[in-house]
């Protein structure tokens, strides 16, 4: 049997964007509350009964959250342009878990209704 497990978290951060539309607000430093859902999937380990220890997943998420929470995303090393797409990729790349288990990373902002999902498998 294949199981899917998800863990959600949020962080608050600021950024700027250079874009052709909504330019005035985007160029100024502004912030959002970002919500994230990390999904893993796989078979149960026969000994532990788990796909992954959720404590381990929460520990990895806490390390990534620390890199992002209350930071200016423009200055986060390895982020690139702070788009939703790059946030998904950044989070996926920084999670130190078995790559075959990581299924998706979703980032969304309730305040403006935007979301992005990076599907890895």
Coordinates of N, CA and C in Angstrom, one line a residue:
X1 N 0.8 -1.2 0.0 CA 0.0 0.0 0.0 C 0.9 1.2 0.0
X2 N 0.4 2.2 -0.7 CA 1.1 3.5 -0.8 C 0.3 4.6 0.0
X3 N 1.1 5.3 0.8 CA 0.4 6.3 1.7 C 1.0 7.7 1.3
X4 N 0.2 8.7 1.5 CA 0.6 10.1 1.4 C 0.4 10.8 2.7
X5 N 1.4 11.5 3.1 CA 1.4 12.3 4.3 C 1.8 13.7 4.0
X6 N 1.1 14.6 4.7 CA 1.4 16.1 4.5 C 1.7 16.8 5.8
X7 N 2.5 17.8 5.7 CA 2.7 18.7 6.9 C 2.6 20.1 6.4
X8 N 1.9 20.9 7.1 CA 1.7 22.3 6.7 C 2.5 23.2 7.7
X9 N 2.9 24.4 7.2 CA 3.5 25.4 8.0 C 3.3 26.7 7.3
X10 N 3.7 27.8 8.0 CA 3.6 29.1 7.4 C 4.8 29.9 7.8
X11 N 5.0 31.0 7.1 CA 6.1 32.0 7.4 C 5.7 33.3 6.9
X12 N 6.2 34.3 7.5 CA 5.9 35.7 7.1 C 7.2 36.2 6.5
X13 N 7.2 36.9 5.4 CA 8.4 37.4 4.7 C 8.0 38.5 3.8
X14 N 9.1 39.3 3.5 CA 8.9 40.4 2.5 C 9.7 40.2 1.3
X15 N 9.3 40.9 0.2 CA 10.1 40.7 -1.0 C 9.7 41.9 -2.0
X16 N 10.4 42.0 -3.1 CA 10.1 42.9 -4.1 C 10.0 42.1 -5.4
X17 N 9.4 42.6 -6.4 CA 9.4 42.0 -7.8 C 9.5 43.0 -8.8
X18 N 10.2 42.8 -9.8 CA 10.3 43.6 -11.0 C 9.4 43.0 -12.1
X19 N 8.3 43.6 -12.4 CA 7.3 43.0 -13.3 C 6.6 44.1 -14.2
X20 N 6.0 43.7 -15.2 CA 5.4 44.6 -16.2 C 4.0 45.1 -15.8
X21 N 3.4 44.4 -14.8 CA 2.0 44.7 -14.4 C 2.0 44.9 -12.9
X22 N 1.2 45.7 -12.3 CA 1.1 46.0 -10.9 C 2.5 46.4 -10.4
X23 N 3.2 47.3 -11.2 CA 4.6 47.6 -11.0 C 4.8 48.4 -9.7
X24 N 4.0 49.4 -9.4 CA 4.3 50.2 -8.3 C 4.3 49.5 -6.9
X25 N 3.3 48.7 -6.7 CA 3.3 47.9 -5.4 C 4.3 46.8 -5.4
X26 N 4.6 46.2 -6.6 CA 5.6 45.1 -6.6 C 7.0 45.5 -6.4
X27 N 7.4 46.7 -6.9 CA 8.7 47.2 -6.8 C 9.1 47.6 -5.3
X28 N 8.0 48.0 -4.6 CA 8.3 48.4 -3.2 C 8.4 47.1 -2.3
X29 N 9.2 47.2 -1.3 CA 9.2 46.1 -0.3 C 7.8 45.9 0.3
X30 N 7.3 44.7 0.2 CA 6.0 44.4 0.8 C 6.0 43.0 1.3
X31 N 5.1 42.6 2.1 CA 5.1 41.3 2.7 C 3.9 40.5 2.6
X32 N 4.0 39.2 2.9 CA 2.9 38.3 2.8 C 3.1 37.2 3.9
X33 N 2.0 36.6 4.3 CA 2.0 35.4 5.0 C 1.9 34.2 4.0
X34 N 2.9 33.4 3.9 CA 3.0 32.3 3.0 C 2.6 31.0 3.8
X35 N 1.8 30.2 3.2 CA 1.4 28.9 3.7 C 2.1 27.9 2.8
X36 N 2.5 26.8 3.4 CA 3.2 25.8 2.7 C 2.7 24.4 3.1
X37 N 2.6 23.5 2.1 CA 2.2 22.1 2.4 C 3.2 21.2 1.7
X38 N 3.9 20.4 2.5 CA 4.9 19.5 2.0 C 4.3 18.1 2.0
X39 N 4.2 17.4 0.9 CA 3.6 16.1 0.8 C 4.7 15.0 0.5
X40 N 4.7 13.9 1.3 CA 5.6 12.8 1.0 C 4.7 11.6 0.7
X41 N 5.2 10.6 0.1 CA 4.4 9.4 -0.2 C 5.3 8.2 -0.4
X42 N 4.8 7.0 0.0 CA 5.6 5.8 -0.1 C 5.0 4.7 0.6
X43 N 5.7 3.6 0.6 CA 5.3 2.4 1.3 C 5.7 2.5 2.8
X44 N 4.9 1.8 3.6 CA 5.3 1.7 5.1 C 6.6 0.9 5.2
X45 N 7.4 1.4 6.1 CA 8.6 0.6 6.6 C 8.0 -0.5 7.4
X46 N 8.5 -1.7 7.1 CA 8.0 -2.9 7.9 C 8.3 -2.8 9.4
X47 N 9.4 -2.3 9.7 CA 9.8 -2.2 11.1 C 9.1 -1.0 11.9
X48 N 9.1 0.1 11.3 CA 8.5 1.3 12.0 C 7.0 1.5 11.8
X49 N 6.5 0.9 10.7 CA 5.1 1.2 10.3 C 4.8 2.5 9.7
X50 N 5.9 3.3 9.4 CA 5.8 4.6 8.9 C 6.4 4.8 7.5
X51 N 5.9 5.7 6.7 CA 6.5 6.1 5.5 C 7.7 6.9 5.8
X52 N 7.5 7.8 6.7 CA 8.6 8.7 7.2 C 8.2 9.1 8.7
X53 N 9.1 9.2 9.5 CA 8.8 9.7 10.9 C 8.4 11.2 10.7
X54 N 7.2 11.5 11.1 CA 6.7 12.9 11.0 C 7.5 13.9 11.8
X55 N 8.1 13.4 12.9 CA 9.0 14.2 13.7 C 10.2 14.6 12.9
X56 N 10.8 13.7 12.1 CA 11.9 14.1 11.2 C 11.5 15.1 10.2
X57 N 10.3 14.9 9.6 CA 9.8 15.9 8.6 C 9.6 17.2 9.2
X58 N 9.0 17.3 10.4 CA 8.8 18.6 11.1 C 10.1 19.2 11.4
X59 N 11.1 18.4 11.8 CA 12.5 19.0 12.1 C 13.1 19.6 10.8
X60 N 13.0 18.9 9.7 CA 13.5 19.5 8.4 C 12.8 20.7 8.0
X61 N 11.4 20.7 8.2 CA 10.6 21.9 7.9 C 11.0 23.1 8.7
X62 N 11.3 22.9 10.0 CA 11.7 23.9 10.9 C 13.0 24.6 10.5
X63 N 13.9 23.8 9.9 CA 15.2 24.4 9.4 C 14.9 25.2 8.2
X64 N 14.1 24.8 7.3 CA 13.8 25.6 6.1 C 13.0 26.8 6.5
X65 N 12.0 26.7 7.4 CA 11.2 27.8 7.9 C 12.1 28.9 8.4
X66 N 13.1 28.5 9.2 CA 14.1 29.5 9.8 C 14.8 30.3 8.7
X67 N 15.0 29.7 7.6 CA 15.7 30.4 6.5 C 14.8 31.5 5.9
X68 N 13.5 31.3 6.0 CA 12.5 32.2 5.3 C 11.8 33.1 6.2
X69 N 11.4 32.7 7.4 CA 10.5 33.5 8.3 C 11.1 34.8 8.7
X70 N 10.4 35.9 8.4 CA 10.8 37.3 8.8 C 12.1 37.6 8.1
X71 N 12.3 37.2 6.9 CA 13.4 37.6 6.0 C 13.0 38.4 4.8
X72 N 13.9 39.1 4.2 CA 13.6 39.7 2.9 C 14.0 38.6 1.9
X73 N 13.1 38.1 1.2 CA 13.3 36.9 0.3 C 14.3 37.3 -0.8
X74 N 14.4 38.5 -1.2 CA 15.4 39.0 -2.2 C 16.8 38.7 -1.8
X75 N 17.0 38.6 -0.5 CA 18.4 38.4 0.1 C 18.7 37.0 0.5
X76 N 17.7 36.0 0.4 CA 17.9 34.7 0.8 C 18.8 34.0 -0.2
X77 N 20.0 33.5 0.2 CA 20.9 32.8 -0.7 C 20.3 31.6 -1.4
X78 N 20.4 31.6 -2.7 CA 19.9 30.4 -3.4 C 18.4 30.6 -3.8
X79 N 17.7 31.6 -3.4 CA 16.3 31.8 -3.7 C 16.1 32.2 -5.2
X80 N 16.9 33.1 -5.7 CA 16.7 33.7 -7.0 C 15.5 34.7 -6.8
X81 N 14.9 35.0 -7.9 CA 13.7 35.9 -7.9 C 12.7 35.3 -7.0
X82 N 12.2 36.1 -6.0 CA 11.3 35.5 -5.0 C 9.8 35.3 -5.5
X83 N 9.7 34.4 -6.5 CA 8.3 34.1 -7.0 C 7.8 32.9 -6.2
X84 N 6.5 32.6 -6.4 CA 6.0 31.4 -5.8 C 6.6 30.1 -6.3
X85 N 7.0 30.2 -7.6 CA 7.6 29.0 -8.2 C 9.0 28.8 -7.6
X86 N 9.8 29.8 -7.4 CA 11.1 29.7 -6.8 C 11.0 29.3 -5.3
X87 N 10.0 29.8 -4.7 CA 9.8 29.4 -3.3 C 9.6 27.9 -3.2
X88 N 8.7 27.3 -4.0 CA 8.5 25.9 -4.1 C 9.8 25.1 -4.3
X89 N 10.5 25.5 -5.3 CA 11.8 24.9 -5.6 C 12.8 25.0 -4.5
X90 N 12.9 26.2 -3.9 CA 13.8 26.4 -2.8 C 13.5 25.4 -1.6
X91 N 12.2 25.4 -1.3 CA 11.8 24.5 -0.1 C 12.1 23.1 -0.4
X92 N 11.8 22.6 -1.6 CA 12.0 21.2 -2.0 C 13.5 20.9 -2.0
X93 N 14.3 21.8 -2.5 CA 15.8 21.5 -2.5 C 16.4 21.5 -1.1
X94 N 15.8 22.2 -0.2 CA 16.4 22.4 1.1 C 16.0 21.3 2.1
X95 N 14.9 20.6 1.8 CA 14.5 19.5 2.7 C 15.4 18.3 2.6
X96 N 16.0 18.0 3.7 CA 16.9 16.9 3.7 C 16.2 15.6 4.1
X97 N 15.4 15.1 3.1 CA 14.6 13.8 3.2 C 14.9 13.0 2.0
X98 N 14.6 11.8 2.0 CA 14.8 10.9 0.9 C 14.0 11.5 -0.3
X99 N 14.7 11.8 -1.4 CA 14.1 12.4 -2.6 C 13.0 11.6 -3.2
X100 N 13.0 10.3 -3.1 CA 11.9 9.5 -3.7 C 10.6 9.7 -2.9
X101 N 10.7 10.1 -1.6 CA 9.5 10.3 -0.8 C 8.8 11.6 -1.1
X102 N 9.6 12.6 -1.4 CA 9.0 14.0 -1.6 C 8.1 14.0 -2.9
X103 N 6.9 14.3 -2.7 CA 5.9 14.3 -3.8 C 5.6 15.7 -4.3
X104 N 5.4 16.6 -3.4 CA 5.0 17.9 -3.8 C 5.3 19.0 -2.7
X105 N 5.4 20.2 -3.2 CA 5.5 21.4 -2.3 C 4.5 22.4 -2.8
X106 N 3.6 22.8 -2.0 CA 2.6 23.8 -2.4 C 2.8 25.0 -1.5
X107 N 2.8 26.2 -2.2 CA 2.9 27.5 -1.5 C 1.7 28.3 -1.9
X108 N 1.1 28.9 -0.9 CA 0.0 29.8 -1.2 C -0.1 31.0 -0.3
X109 N -0.8 32.0 -0.8 CA -1.0 33.2 0.0 C -2.5 33.5 0.1
X110 N -3.1 33.2 1.3 CA -4.6 33.4 1.4 C -5.0 34.9 1.1
X111 N -4.2 35.8 1.5 CA -4.5 37.2 1.4 C -4.8 37.7 -0.1
X112 N -4.1 37.0 -1.0 CA -4.4 37.4 -2.4 C -4.9 36.3 -3.3
X113 N -5.0 35.1 -2.7 CA -5.6 33.9 -3.4 C -4.7 33.2 -4.4
X114 N -3.4 33.5 -4.3 CA -2.4 32.9 -5.3 C -1.9 31.5 -4.7
X115 N -1.6 30.6 -5.6 CA -1.0 29.4 -5.1 C -0.1 28.8 -6.2
X116 N 0.9 27.9 -5.8 CA 1.7 27.3 -6.8 C 2.1 25.9 -6.2
X117 N 2.0 24.9 -7.0 CA 2.4 23.5 -6.6 C 3.5 23.0 -7.5
X118 N 4.6 22.5 -6.8 CA 5.6 21.8 -7.5 C 5.4 20.3 -7.3
X119 N 5.2 19.6 -8.4 CA 5.0 18.2 -8.3 C 6.3 17.5 -8.7
X120 N 6.8 16.7 -7.8 CA 8.1 16.0 -8.1 C 8.0 14.6 -8.6
X121 N 6.9 14.0 -8.4 CA 6.7 12.6 -8.9 C 5.2 12.4 -9.4

